[in-house]
Amino acid sequence: MIELKQQSYIGGNWITPSGKPFSSQNPKTKDVVGTYASCGAQEVEQALAAANAAYQQYRLLDKDAIAKFLRTIAEEIEALGDQLLETADRETGLGIPRLTGERARTTGQIRSFADLIAEGQWVNASIDTAQPDRQPFPRPDIRRMMRPIGPVVVFGASNFPFAFGTLGGDTASALAAGNSVVVKGHSFHPATSELFCHAIDKAMQTCGLPKGVFSLLLGNGHELGAGLVKHPLTCAVGFTGSLSGGRAFMDIAASREVPIPVYTEMGSVNPVFICEDALKTKAESIAAGLSASVCLGTGQFCTSPGVVITLKNLEFEKLLTEKFTEKARGVLLHARIGSAFSEAVTRMSKLSDIEWLNSVPVGDDVLSPPNVLFKTTAAAFLADRALSEEIFGPATLLVVCDDAKQMADIARKISGNLTATIHATDADAQTSVLLSILEQKVGRVLFNGFPTGVEVVPSMQHGGPYPATSVGSSTSVGTDAIIRFARFVAYQNIPDALLPAALKNENPWEIFRKINGKLTRDPV
């Protein structure tokens, strides 16, 4: 068992800032779990200075050393044992089974980055050899590969405290690329963040790395986050959270003297389109799967279906209403989410074009909300953009269309999302039309499935056009997430002895390289 220090961690030192205290709370019992002091401007300065100093050493490490570091982090996370699961459950209410699975996902993705780094192929090495006799001018020797960018600031998410938390995918991919990382731990699970920090602290000691490679700043309020994004040594930001929070960081980063990239994952309603024949032939199974997807984790998945578009079918509406009603109420992560959900449901229920199909009292406990199924017409949905805004929690909006054309109109109208789903059979003629529209709107299109559940594999695309994310071409899941925190550097006429290993003539990493336009493992 690790005795929690209830402190932040900067450059290898545990520190107690002088800022205001804040506490995490068990959402089920309302008991206080841990109390911490908030970091401020002084801690931001210390953490970024340490991160920059460590980066100058860490970025030059051999790929095998970084891979070993990542694998050691995964081992130390597992060594935390039940203490990590129990602490996270007290702070989030997510339950031991869910957190056990998320821990496996987290260590698995860290190890996948270790394997990627050890292989070396991710650097996309390219070599165009010199042509001294070319006329009218000789061609120089030019070689290019991906290199790290500098200290990265990561903001932990509340709904995935492991996989998108302190040592989640953003941190792992940034470290894998050769960057130092400063994490702003989520204020609603600081004790969980601290345990992860103990794990990486041990890993840094085991691997003999400079301590500034990782720092954890804990705090409440907006000033700490803004200060981290503004700091001139910060080179990139990874954020998972609300649209308002992500947009604020995007604006801050753009207003800096030297703007930096901000990779945000924000809001998504993940529309589900149910075509005519599928609605007729698979209504019961679709209703069961859809209600389970919406209510999974009390609706606190970034891929939860928030809008369902289909034709009028009273039997399906009845089935879906029954499924929503019979689902037990879950528990939300914290009071901020609870209050926002309650306010959004109340606001929606008062609109003249909205019908609450399974209307029940919201109740006084905002942390245990009802599962909500709203209904509206396609005409109303198309006329009011507010109806397509995300309600984070167990709620979805059924949009009833007059015909297939209205379904296509809605597909064109929706803004950027992480996912879109089509339920159809071979008899549904509009499937190809919907697919053609939706692939321009989202990062992942599903067929006859449900979007909750994101496979951590290289082919996964977890991102989408704005406002789902700030950079629609990026992904925060899968090994290609590393590309966010690296950039291409070209080396022209550099002597072989001074080149990075991936670009040396003899190809010591034995990786595929593009040499004069052809992919090969051969030496130059």
Short mmCIF file of C-alpha atoms in Angstrom, two decimals:
data_model
loop_
_atom_site.label_atom_id
_atom_site.label_comp_id
_atom_site.label_asym_id
_atom_site.label_seq_id
_atom_site.Cartn_x
_atom_site.Cartn_y
_atom_site.Cartn_z
CA MET A 1 0.00 0.00 0.00
CA ILE A 2 1.21 3.48 -0.89
CA GLU A 3 0.61 6.18 1.68
CA LEU A 4 -0.89 9.10 -0.22
CA LYS A 5 1.04 12.32 0.22
CA GLN A 6 -1.86 14.50 -1.01
CA GLN A 7 0.71 16.60 -2.87
CA SER A 8 1.68 17.57 -6.40
CA TYR A 9 4.88 16.34 -8.05
CA ILE A 10 7.38 18.54 -9.88
CA GLY A 11 10.75 17.46 -11.24
CA GLY A 12 11.06 14.49 -8.90
CA ASN A 13 9.92 16.36 -5.78
CA TRP A 14 6.63 16.12 -3.91
CA ILE A 15 5.41 19.62 -3.07
CA THR A 16 2.52 21.26 -1.22
CA PRO A 17 1.49 24.44 -3.03
CA SER A 18 0.16 27.48 -1.21
CA GLY A 19 -3.08 27.62 -3.20
CA LYS A 20 -6.62 27.03 -1.98
CA PRO A 21 -7.49 23.51 -0.82
CA PHE A 22 -9.93 21.34 -2.75
CA SER A 23 -11.32 17.87 -2.13
CA SER A 24 -12.51 14.91 -4.15
CA GLN A 25 -15.79 13.29 -3.17
CA ASN A 26 -17.29 9.84 -3.43
CA PRO A 27 -20.30 10.37 -5.76
CA LYS A 28 -22.19 7.52 -4.09
CA THR A 29 -21.65 8.32 -0.40
CA LYS A 30 -20.64 12.01 -0.69
CA ASP A 31 -17.66 11.27 1.61
CA VAL A 32 -14.43 13.21 1.09
CA VAL A 33 -11.70 11.02 -0.42
CA GLY A 34 -8.68 13.34 -0.57
CA THR A 35 -7.83 16.99 0.08
CA TYR A 36 -5.12 18.78 -1.90
CA ALA A 37 -3.78 22.32 -2.28
CA SER A 38 -4.05 24.00 -5.68
CA CYS A 39 -0.97 24.73 -7.75
CA GLY A 40 -0.49 28.22 -9.17
CA ALA A 41 1.84 30.30 -11.31
CA GLN A 42 4.94 29.39 -9.30
CA GLU A 43 4.37 25.66 -9.76
CA VAL A 44 3.63 26.12 -13.47
CA GLU A 45 6.98 27.87 -13.90
CA GLN A 46 8.85 25.20 -11.95
CA ALA A 47 7.21 22.31 -13.81
CA LEU A 48 7.81 23.70 -17.32
CA ALA A 49 11.40 24.64 -16.51
CA ALA A 50 12.04 21.10 -15.26
CA ALA A 51 10.23 19.62 -18.27
CA ASN A 52 12.29 21.65 -20.74
CA ALA A 53 15.59 20.74 -19.07
CA ALA A 54 14.67 17.05 -19.02
CA TYR A 55 13.45 17.15 -22.63
CA GLN A 56 16.88 18.18 -23.87
CA GLN A 57 18.23 14.85 -22.55
CA TYR A 58 15.19 12.62 -23.03
CA ARG A 59 14.71 13.45 -26.72
CA LEU A 60 18.18 12.06 -27.49
CA LEU A 61 17.57 8.67 -25.87
CA ASP A 62 17.79 5.52 -27.96
CA LYS A 63 14.45 4.08 -28.99
CA ASP A 64 15.01 0.97 -26.88
CA ALA A 65 15.52 3.08 -23.75
CA ILE A 66 12.21 4.86 -24.29
CA ALA A 67 10.46 1.55 -24.99
CA LYS A 68 11.87 0.11 -21.76
CA PHE A 69 10.63 3.17 -19.86
CA LEU A 70 7.11 2.76 -21.22
CA ARG A 71 7.01 -0.94 -20.37
CA THR A 72 8.25 -0.17 -16.87
CA ILE A 73 5.45 2.38 -16.42
CA ALA A 74 2.90 -0.29 -17.36
CA GLU A 75 4.43 -2.72 -14.87
CA GLU A 76 4.37 -0.13 -12.08
CA ILE A 77 0.72 0.67 -12.78
CA GLU A 78 -0.12 -3.01 -12.39
CA ALA A 79 1.95 -3.14 -9.21
CA LEU A 80 -0.42 -0.59 -7.64
CA GLY A 81 -2.88 -3.47 -7.45
CA ASP A 82 -6.28 -3.13 -5.82
CA GLN A 83 -5.35 0.21 -4.22
CA LEU A 84 -5.61 1.92 -7.60
CA LEU A 85 -8.99 0.36 -8.38
CA GLU A 86 -10.46 1.04 -4.95
CA THR A 87 -9.22 4.63 -4.84
CA ALA A 88 -10.54 5.39 -8.31
CA ASP A 89 -13.89 3.78 -7.47
CA ARG A 90 -14.23 5.99 -4.39
CA GLU A 91 -13.50 9.09 -6.45
CA THR A 92 -15.58 8.23 -9.54
CA GLY A 93 -18.18 5.61 -8.62
CA LEU A 94 -17.41 3.77 -11.86
CA GLY A 95 -17.20 0.36 -10.18
CA ILE A 96 -14.37 -2.17 -9.84
CA PRO A 97 -15.29 -4.25 -12.94
CA ARG A 98 -15.30 -1.20 -15.24
CA LEU A 99 -12.07 0.14 -13.75
CA THR A 100 -10.38 -3.26 -13.98
CA GLY A 101 -11.07 -3.29 -17.71
CA GLU A 102 -9.93 0.29 -18.09
CA ARG A 103 -6.66 -0.48 -16.29
CA ALA A 104 -5.97 -3.28 -18.76
CA ARG A 105 -6.74 -0.93 -21.63
CA THR A 106 -4.38 1.68 -20.16
CA THR A 107 -1.41 -0.63 -19.65
CA GLY A 108 -2.14 -2.25 -23.01
CA GLN A 109 -1.97 1.04 -24.87
CA ILE A 110 1.25 2.00 -23.07
CA ARG A 111 2.81 -1.29 -24.15
CA SER A 112 1.58 -0.80 -27.70
CA PHE A 113 3.48 2.49 -27.84
CA ALA A 114 6.54 0.72 -26.42
CA ASP A 115 6.33 -1.86 -29.22
CA LEU A 116 5.89 0.92 -31.79
CA ILE A 117 8.96 2.76 -30.54
CA ALA A 118 11.08 -0.39 -30.34
CA GLU A 119 10.21 -1.25 -33.94
CA GLY A 120 11.19 2.25 -35.09
CA GLN A 121 9.02 2.35 -38.19
CA TRP A 122 6.80 5.19 -36.93
CA VAL A 123 9.43 7.86 -37.72
CA ASN A 124 8.60 7.59 -41.46
CA ALA A 125 12.22 7.83 -42.54
CA SER A 126 12.76 9.06 -46.08
CA ILE A 127 16.03 9.53 -47.98
CA ASP A 128 16.71 11.20 -51.33
CA THR A 129 20.37 10.76 -52.14
CA ALA A 130 22.54 13.40 -53.72
CA GLN A 131 22.87 13.76 -57.50
CA PRO A 132 26.05 15.81 -57.91
CA ASP A 133 25.96 15.57 -61.71
CA ARG A 134 22.36 16.68 -62.16
CA GLN A 135 21.90 19.58 -64.56
CA PRO A 136 21.47 22.48 -64.43
CA PHE A 137 22.08 22.23 -60.67
CA PRO A 138 23.27 19.33 -58.49
CA ARG A 139 20.74 17.78 -56.07
CA PRO A 140 21.74 17.72 -52.38
CA ASP A 141 21.35 14.73 -50.06
CA ILE A 142 18.07 15.20 -48.15
CA ARG A 143 16.82 12.92 -45.36
CA ARG A 144 13.67 13.34 -43.27
CA MET A 145 12.07 11.73 -40.19
CA MET A 146 9.74 12.57 -37.33
CA ARG A 147 11.23 14.08 -34.19
CA PRO A 148 9.74 15.15 -30.81
CA ILE A 149 8.44 18.70 -30.36
CA GLY A 150 9.11 19.62 -26.71
CA PRO A 151 7.24 19.73 -23.39
CA VAL A 152 3.60 18.66 -23.73
CA VAL A 153 0.81 19.65 -21.32
CA VAL A 154 -1.91 17.02 -20.79
CA PHE A 155 -5.28 17.55 -19.13
CA GLY A 156 -6.76 14.42 -17.59
CA ALA A 157 -10.40 13.53 -18.32
CA SER A 158 -13.05 12.77 -15.70
CA ASN A 159 -14.97 10.02 -17.51
CA PHE A 160 -11.93 7.84 -18.24
CA PRO A 161 -9.65 8.40 -15.21
CA PHE A 162 -7.19 5.72 -16.41
CA ALA A 163 -7.28 5.56 -20.22
CA PHE A 164 -7.48 9.36 -20.63
CA GLY A 165 -6.07 10.28 -17.22
CA THR A 166 -2.66 11.01 -15.77
CA LEU A 167 -0.91 8.14 -17.59
CA GLY A 168 -3.49 7.73 -20.34
CA GLY A 169 -3.11 7.79 -24.09
CA ASP A 170 -2.11 11.45 -24.39
CA THR A 171 0.70 11.10 -21.86
CA ALA A 172 1.85 7.76 -23.27
CA SER A 173 1.96 8.97 -26.87
CA ALA A 174 3.79 12.17 -25.93
CA LEU A 175 6.40 10.26 -23.92
CA ALA A 176 6.75 7.69 -26.70
CA ALA A 177 7.57 10.42 -29.20
CA GLY A 178 10.41 11.64 -26.97
CA ASN A 179 8.72 14.54 -25.19
CA SER A 180 8.53 15.48 -21.53
CA VAL A 181 5.03 15.81 -20.07
CA VAL A 182 3.32 18.02 -17.50
CA VAL A 183 -0.09 16.70 -16.45
CA LYS A 184 -2.82 18.83 -14.95
CA GLY A 185 -4.63 16.15 -12.94
CA HIS A 186 -8.42 16.22 -12.94
CA SER A 187 -9.70 17.97 -9.82
CA PHE A 188 -12.39 15.34 -9.17
CA HIS A 189 -9.97 12.42 -8.81
CA PRO A 190 -6.65 13.79 -7.49
CA ALA A 191 -5.89 10.73 -5.31
CA THR A 192 -6.13 8.50 -8.39
CA SER A 193 -3.81 10.86 -10.24
CA GLU A 194 -1.34 10.76 -7.37
CA LEU A 195 -1.19 6.97 -7.43
CA PHE A 196 -0.34 7.04 -11.13
CA CYS A 197 2.36 9.57 -10.31
CA HIS A 198 3.93 7.17 -7.81
CA ALA A 199 4.03 4.57 -10.59
CA ILE A 200 5.85 6.77 -13.09
CA ASP A 201 8.16 8.10 -10.38
CA LYS A 202 9.33 4.53 -9.73
CA ALA A 203 9.67 3.91 -13.46
CA MET A 204 11.86 6.99 -13.88
CA GLN A 205 14.08 5.86 -11.01
CA THR A 206 14.35 2.32 -12.40
CA CYS A 207 15.28 3.61 -15.87
CA GLY A 208 17.58 6.38 -14.61
CA LEU A 209 15.72 9.16 -16.39
CA PRO A 210 15.84 12.89 -15.60
CA LYS A 211 13.01 13.58 -13.14
CA GLY A 212 11.59 16.50 -15.10
CA VAL A 213 10.40 14.11 -17.81
CA PHE A 214 7.09 14.03 -15.89
CA SER A 215 5.33 16.37 -13.48
CA LEU A 216 1.82 16.33 -11.97
CA LEU A 217 0.11 19.58 -11.01
CA LEU A 218 -3.12 19.31 -9.05
CA GLY A 219 -5.52 22.19 -8.61
CA ASN A 220 -9.02 23.56 -8.93
CA GLY A 221 -10.17 26.48 -11.05
CA HIS A 222 -9.40 27.75 -14.54
CA GLU A 223 -6.24 29.75 -13.80
CA LEU A 224 -3.94 26.74 -13.51
CA GLY A 225 -4.97 25.31 -16.88
CA ALA A 226 -4.75 28.67 -18.60
CA GLY A 227 -1.30 29.25 -17.14
CA LEU A 228 -0.02 25.92 -18.45
CA VAL A 229 -1.28 26.61 -21.98
CA LYS A 230 0.11 30.16 -21.98
CA HIS A 231 3.57 29.23 -20.75
CA PRO A 232 6.18 29.86 -23.48
CA LEU A 233 7.89 26.49 -22.90
CA THR A 234 4.70 24.52 -23.58
CA CYS A 235 4.90 23.12 -27.12
CA ALA A 236 1.56 21.28 -27.44
CA VAL A 237 -1.57 20.46 -25.44
CA GLY A 238 -3.71 17.32 -25.13
CA PHE A 239 -7.21 17.83 -23.71
CA THR A 240 -10.34 15.72 -23.27
CA GLY A 241 -13.39 17.48 -21.88
CA SER A 242 -16.13 19.96 -22.65
CA LEU A 243 -16.53 22.09 -25.76
CA SER A 244 -16.29 25.27 -23.71
CA GLY A 245 -13.08 24.15 -22.00
CA GLY A 246 -11.46 22.91 -25.18
CA ARG A 247 -12.38 26.02 -27.11
CA ALA A 248 -10.96 28.23 -24.34
CA PHE A 249 -7.60 26.45 -24.57
CA MET A 250 -7.64 26.67 -28.36
CA ASP A 251 -8.16 30.44 -28.15
CA ILE A 252 -5.44 30.87 -25.53
CA ALA A 253 -2.97 28.85 -27.61
CA ALA A 254 -3.79 30.82 -30.76
CA SER A 255 -3.29 34.15 -28.98
CA ARG A 256 0.23 33.33 -27.76
CA GLU A 257 3.21 35.08 -29.30
CA VAL A 258 4.15 31.64 -30.59
CA PRO A 259 0.89 29.70 -31.19
CA ILE A 260 0.96 25.99 -30.43
CA PRO A 261 -1.21 23.02 -31.46
CA VAL A 262 -4.02 22.02 -29.08
CA TYR A 263 -5.42 18.54 -29.60
CA THR A 264 -8.84 18.59 -28.00
CA GLU A 265 -11.59 16.02 -27.82
CA MET A 266 -14.78 17.89 -26.95
CA GLY A 267 -18.49 17.28 -27.63
CA SER A 268 -20.15 14.65 -29.82
CA VAL A 269 -23.76 13.47 -30.21
CA ASN A 270 -22.78 10.45 -32.34
CA PRO A 271 -25.92 10.30 -34.51
CA VAL A 272 -27.56 6.95 -35.23
CA PHE A 273 -29.52 6.59 -38.48
CA ILE A 274 -32.07 3.75 -38.70
CA CYS A 275 -33.21 3.03 -42.25
CA GLU A 276 -36.70 1.88 -43.21
CA ASP A 277 -36.28 -1.88 -43.64
CA ALA A 278 -34.01 -2.19 -40.62
CA LEU A 279 -36.65 -0.39 -38.58
CA LYS A 280 -39.32 -2.85 -39.76
CA THR A 281 -37.32 -6.05 -39.38
CA LYS A 282 -34.99 -5.40 -36.43
CA ALA A 283 -36.88 -2.93 -34.23
CA GLU A 284 -36.63 -4.93 -31.03
CA SER A 285 -32.91 -5.70 -31.22
CA ILE A 286 -32.08 -2.13 -32.24
CA ALA A 287 -34.13 -0.72 -29.34
CA ALA A 288 -32.38 -3.03 -26.88
CA GLY A 289 -28.90 -2.25 -28.19
CA LEU A 290 -29.51 1.47 -28.48
CA SER A 291 -30.86 1.86 -24.94
CA ALA A 292 -27.94 -0.14 -23.56
CA SER A 293 -25.47 2.03 -25.47
CA VAL A 294 -27.02 5.33 -24.34
CA CYS A 295 -27.24 4.27 -20.68
CA LEU A 296 -23.84 2.55 -20.52
CA GLY A 297 -21.75 4.17 -17.81
CA THR A 298 -24.65 6.53 -17.06
CA GLY A 299 -24.20 8.04 -20.51
CA GLN A 300 -20.72 9.33 -19.71
CA PHE A 301 -18.98 7.99 -22.81
CA CYS A 302 -17.73 10.40 -25.46
CA THR A 303 -19.27 8.03 -28.04
CA SER A 304 -22.71 7.78 -26.41
CA PRO A 305 -25.53 8.11 -29.00
CA GLY A 306 -27.22 11.47 -28.37
CA VAL A 307 -29.40 11.69 -31.49
CA VAL A 308 -31.35 8.92 -33.26
CA ILE A 309 -32.75 9.65 -36.74
CA THR A 310 -35.40 7.41 -38.24
CA LEU A 311 -38.84 7.25 -39.88
CA LYS A 312 -42.10 7.26 -37.96
CA ASN A 313 -42.76 3.92 -36.28
CA LEU A 314 -44.95 3.87 -33.20
CA GLU A 315 -44.02 0.30 -32.32
CA PHE A 316 -40.32 1.20 -32.26
CA GLU A 317 -41.03 4.28 -30.12
CA LYS A 318 -42.93 2.08 -27.66
CA LEU A 319 -40.12 -0.48 -27.53
CA LEU A 320 -37.44 2.17 -27.06
CA THR A 321 -39.44 3.93 -24.35
CA GLU A 322 -39.86 0.65 -22.46
CA LYS A 323 -36.15 -0.13 -22.70
CA PHE A 324 -35.16 3.29 -21.41
CA THR A 325 -37.66 3.11 -18.55
CA GLU A 326 -36.57 -0.32 -17.35
CA LYS A 327 -32.89 0.63 -17.19
CA ALA A 328 -31.77 1.27 -13.62
CA ARG A 329 -30.49 4.73 -12.76
CA GLY A 330 -26.73 5.02 -12.65
CA VAL A 331 -24.40 7.42 -10.85
CA LEU A 332 -22.71 10.40 -12.48
CA LEU A 333 -19.07 11.19 -11.84
CA HIS A 334 -19.47 14.44 -9.98
CA ALA A 335 -21.86 17.25 -9.11
CA ARG A 336 -20.76 19.49 -11.98
CA ILE A 337 -21.86 16.89 -14.54
CA GLY A 338 -25.02 16.21 -12.52
CA SER A 339 -26.08 19.84 -12.40
CA ALA A 340 -25.35 20.37 -16.11
CA PHE A 341 -27.38 17.27 -17.03
CA SER A 342 -30.33 18.27 -14.84
CA GLU A 343 -30.38 21.79 -16.27
CA ALA A 344 -30.17 20.55 -19.87
CA VAL A 345 -33.00 18.03 -19.37
CA THR A 346 -35.20 20.64 -17.73
CA ARG A 347 -34.51 23.12 -20.51
CA MET A 348 -35.23 20.58 -23.26
CA SER A 349 -38.44 19.34 -21.63
CA LYS A 350 -39.91 22.84 -21.73
CA LEU A 351 -39.49 23.29 -25.48
CA SER A 352 -42.73 23.19 -27.46
CA ASP A 353 -41.31 20.89 -30.15
CA ILE A 354 -40.01 18.32 -27.67
CA GLU A 355 -41.90 15.35 -26.20
CA TRP A 356 -40.41 13.47 -23.25
CA LEU A 357 -41.44 9.91 -24.05
CA ASN A 358 -40.53 8.34 -20.69
CA SER A 359 -41.12 11.40 -18.54
CA VAL A 360 -40.31 10.85 -14.87
CA PRO A 361 -39.36 13.22 -12.04
CA VAL A 362 -35.70 14.17 -12.19
CA GLY A 363 -35.45 14.01 -8.39
CA ASP A 364 -33.32 15.94 -5.94
CA ASP A 365 -30.14 13.86 -6.34
CA VAL A 366 -28.50 15.20 -9.48
CA LEU A 367 -25.87 12.45 -9.28
CA SER A 368 -28.48 9.74 -9.90
CA PRO A 369 -30.45 10.99 -12.93
CA PRO A 370 -33.22 9.29 -14.90
CA ASN A 371 -32.58 7.77 -18.31
CA VAL A 372 -34.14 10.29 -20.69
CA LEU A 373 -35.71 9.71 -24.12
CA PHE A 374 -36.86 12.83 -25.94
CA LYS A 375 -38.66 13.01 -29.29
CA THR A 376 -38.97 15.70 -31.94
CA THR A 377 -39.72 16.08 -35.63
CA ALA A 378 -37.16 16.38 -38.40
CA ALA A 379 -38.51 19.82 -39.28
CA ALA A 380 -37.98 21.06 -35.72
CA PHE A 381 -34.52 19.54 -35.54
CA LEU A 382 -33.45 21.13 -38.81
CA ALA A 383 -34.77 24.51 -37.69
CA ASP A 384 -33.07 24.63 -34.28
CA ARG A 385 -29.32 23.97 -34.04
CA ALA A 386 -29.59 23.83 -30.25
CA LEU A 387 -31.36 20.48 -30.53
CA SER A 388 -28.17 18.92 -31.88
CA GLU A 389 -26.07 19.97 -28.87
CA GLU A 390 -24.70 17.25 -26.61
CA ILE A 391 -26.37 16.43 -23.29
CA PHE A 392 -23.62 14.63 -21.38
CA GLY A 393 -25.37 11.82 -19.53
CA PRO A 394 -28.02 9.13 -20.14
CA ALA A 395 -30.20 11.00 -22.64
CA THR A 396 -30.94 10.80 -26.34
CA LEU A 397 -33.21 12.58 -28.81
CA LEU A 398 -35.36 10.58 -31.24
CA VAL A 399 -35.83 12.56 -34.46
CA VAL A 400 -38.76 11.36 -36.56
CA CYS A 401 -38.50 11.98 -40.31
CA ASP A 402 -41.19 11.99 -43.00
CA ASP A 403 -39.01 10.25 -45.58
CA ALA A 404 -35.49 9.25 -46.55
CA LYS A 405 -34.80 12.70 -47.97
CA GLN A 406 -35.26 14.29 -44.54
CA MET A 407 -32.85 11.75 -43.08
CA ALA A 408 -30.26 12.77 -45.66
CA ASP A 409 -30.96 16.46 -44.95
CA ILE A 410 -30.23 15.86 -41.26
CA ALA A 411 -27.01 14.00 -42.12
CA ARG A 412 -25.89 17.06 -44.09
CA LYS A 413 -26.96 19.42 -41.28
CA ILE A 414 -25.16 17.86 -38.34
CA SER A 415 -21.79 19.24 -37.32
CA GLY A 416 -18.58 17.30 -36.76
CA ASN A 417 -18.81 14.20 -34.57
CA LEU A 418 -16.62 11.36 -33.40
CA THR A 419 -18.94 8.72 -34.82
CA ALA A 420 -22.06 8.10 -36.88
CA THR A 421 -23.97 4.84 -37.16
CA ILE A 422 -26.19 3.40 -39.91
CA HIS A 423 -28.63 0.57 -39.27
CA ALA A 424 -29.77 -0.90 -42.57
CA THR A 425 -30.45 -4.07 -44.54
CA ASP A 426 -29.80 -4.94 -48.16
CA ALA A 427 -33.31 -3.68 -48.92
CA ASP A 428 -32.52 -0.13 -47.74
CA ALA A 429 -31.70 1.98 -50.80
CA GLN A 430 -30.51 5.09 -48.92
CA THR A 431 -27.52 3.43 -47.21
CA SER A 432 -24.91 4.51 -49.75
CA VAL A 433 -26.24 8.07 -49.75
CA LEU A 434 -25.98 8.30 -45.96
CA LEU A 435 -22.51 6.76 -45.94
CA SER A 436 -21.26 9.23 -48.55
CA ILE A 437 -22.51 12.17 -46.44
CA LEU A 438 -21.46 10.89 -43.03
CA GLU A 439 -17.87 10.04 -43.93
CA GLN A 440 -17.37 13.78 -44.38
CA LYS A 441 -18.82 14.52 -40.95
CA VAL A 442 -17.22 12.03 -38.57
CA GLY A 443 -14.07 10.11 -37.78
CA ARG A 444 -15.68 6.65 -37.57
CA VAL A 445 -18.75 5.28 -39.38
CA LEU A 446 -20.40 2.14 -37.99
CA PHE A 447 -22.80 -0.25 -39.69
CA ASN A 448 -25.43 -2.17 -37.70
CA GLY A 449 -23.70 -1.59 -34.36
CA PHE A 450 -23.42 0.94 -31.56
CA PRO A 451 -20.61 3.45 -31.06
CA THR A 452 -19.81 2.94 -27.36
CA GLY A 453 -16.71 0.80 -27.03
CA VAL A 454 -13.53 2.01 -28.74
CA GLU A 455 -11.08 -0.66 -29.80
CA VAL A 456 -7.48 0.32 -29.06
CA VAL A 457 -5.98 -0.85 -32.36
CA PRO A 458 -3.85 0.88 -35.00
CA SER A 459 -6.82 1.21 -37.39
CA MET A 460 -9.01 3.06 -34.88
CA GLN A 461 -9.84 6.70 -35.63
CA HIS A 462 -10.96 8.48 -32.49
CA GLY A 463 -11.37 12.03 -33.65
CA GLY A 464 -13.58 13.99 -35.98
CA PRO A 465 -14.22 17.39 -37.56
CA TYR A 466 -14.78 20.37 -35.26
CA PRO A 467 -16.45 20.61 -32.76
CA ALA A 468 -15.81 16.94 -31.98
CA THR A 469 -12.08 17.70 -31.97
CA SER A 470 -9.88 20.66 -32.76
CA VAL A 471 -7.86 18.75 -35.37
CA GLY A 472 -10.09 16.41 -37.35
CA SER A 473 -7.18 14.58 -38.96
CA SER A 474 -5.77 13.43 -35.63
CA THR A 475 -6.69 10.50 -33.38
CA SER A 476 -6.31 10.13 -29.61
CA VAL A 477 -6.66 6.32 -29.71
CA GLY A 478 -4.32 3.87 -31.43
CA THR A 479 -0.63 4.17 -32.12
CA ASP A 480 -1.10 6.95 -34.69
CA ALA A 481 -1.85 9.21 -31.70
CA ILE A 482 1.92 9.63 -31.46
CA ILE A 483 1.94 11.76 -34.61
CA ARG A 484 0.27 14.63 -32.72
CA PHE A 485 3.38 15.18 -30.65
CA ALA A 486 6.05 14.89 -33.33
CA ARG A 487 7.09 16.86 -36.39
CA PHE A 488 9.14 16.19 -39.51
CA VAL A 489 12.72 17.42 -39.59
CA ALA A 490 14.78 17.29 -42.81
CA TYR A 491 18.57 16.94 -42.76
CA GLN A 492 20.42 18.24 -45.82
CA ASN A 493 24.00 17.18 -46.57
CA ILE A 494 24.55 16.15 -42.94
CA PRO A 495 27.53 13.79 -42.44
CA ASP A 496 26.48 10.20 -41.72
CA ALA A 497 28.13 10.21 -38.28
CA LEU A 498 25.90 13.12 -37.17
CA LEU A 499 22.61 11.76 -38.49
CA PRO A 500 19.95 10.13 -36.28
CA ALA A 501 20.17 6.33 -36.39
CA ALA A 502 17.04 5.98 -38.52
CA LEU A 503 18.66 7.98 -41.33
CA LYS A 504 22.18 6.57 -41.29
CA ASN A 505 23.44 4.86 -44.44
CA GLU A 506 23.71 1.38 -42.92
CA ASN A 507 20.15 1.45 -41.51
CA PRO A 508 21.11 0.16 -38.01
CA TRP A 509 17.43 -0.03 -36.97
CA GLU A 510 16.69 -2.28 -39.98
CA ILE A 511 13.46 -0.43 -40.68
CA PHE A 512 11.71 0.21 -43.97
CA ARG A 513 12.72 3.57 -45.39
CA LYS A 514 11.71 5.35 -48.56
CA ILE A 515 14.94 5.72 -50.53
CA ASN A 516 14.62 7.72 -53.72
CA GLY A 517 10.90 7.01 -53.72
CA LYS A 518 11.09 3.22 -53.13
CA LEU A 519 10.31 1.49 -49.83
CA THR A 520 13.18 -0.75 -48.75
CA ARG A 521 15.22 -2.01 -45.81
CA ASP A 522 18.44 -1.86 -47.80
CA PRO A 523 21.32 0.42 -46.78
CA VAL A 524 21.96 3.50 -48.86
#
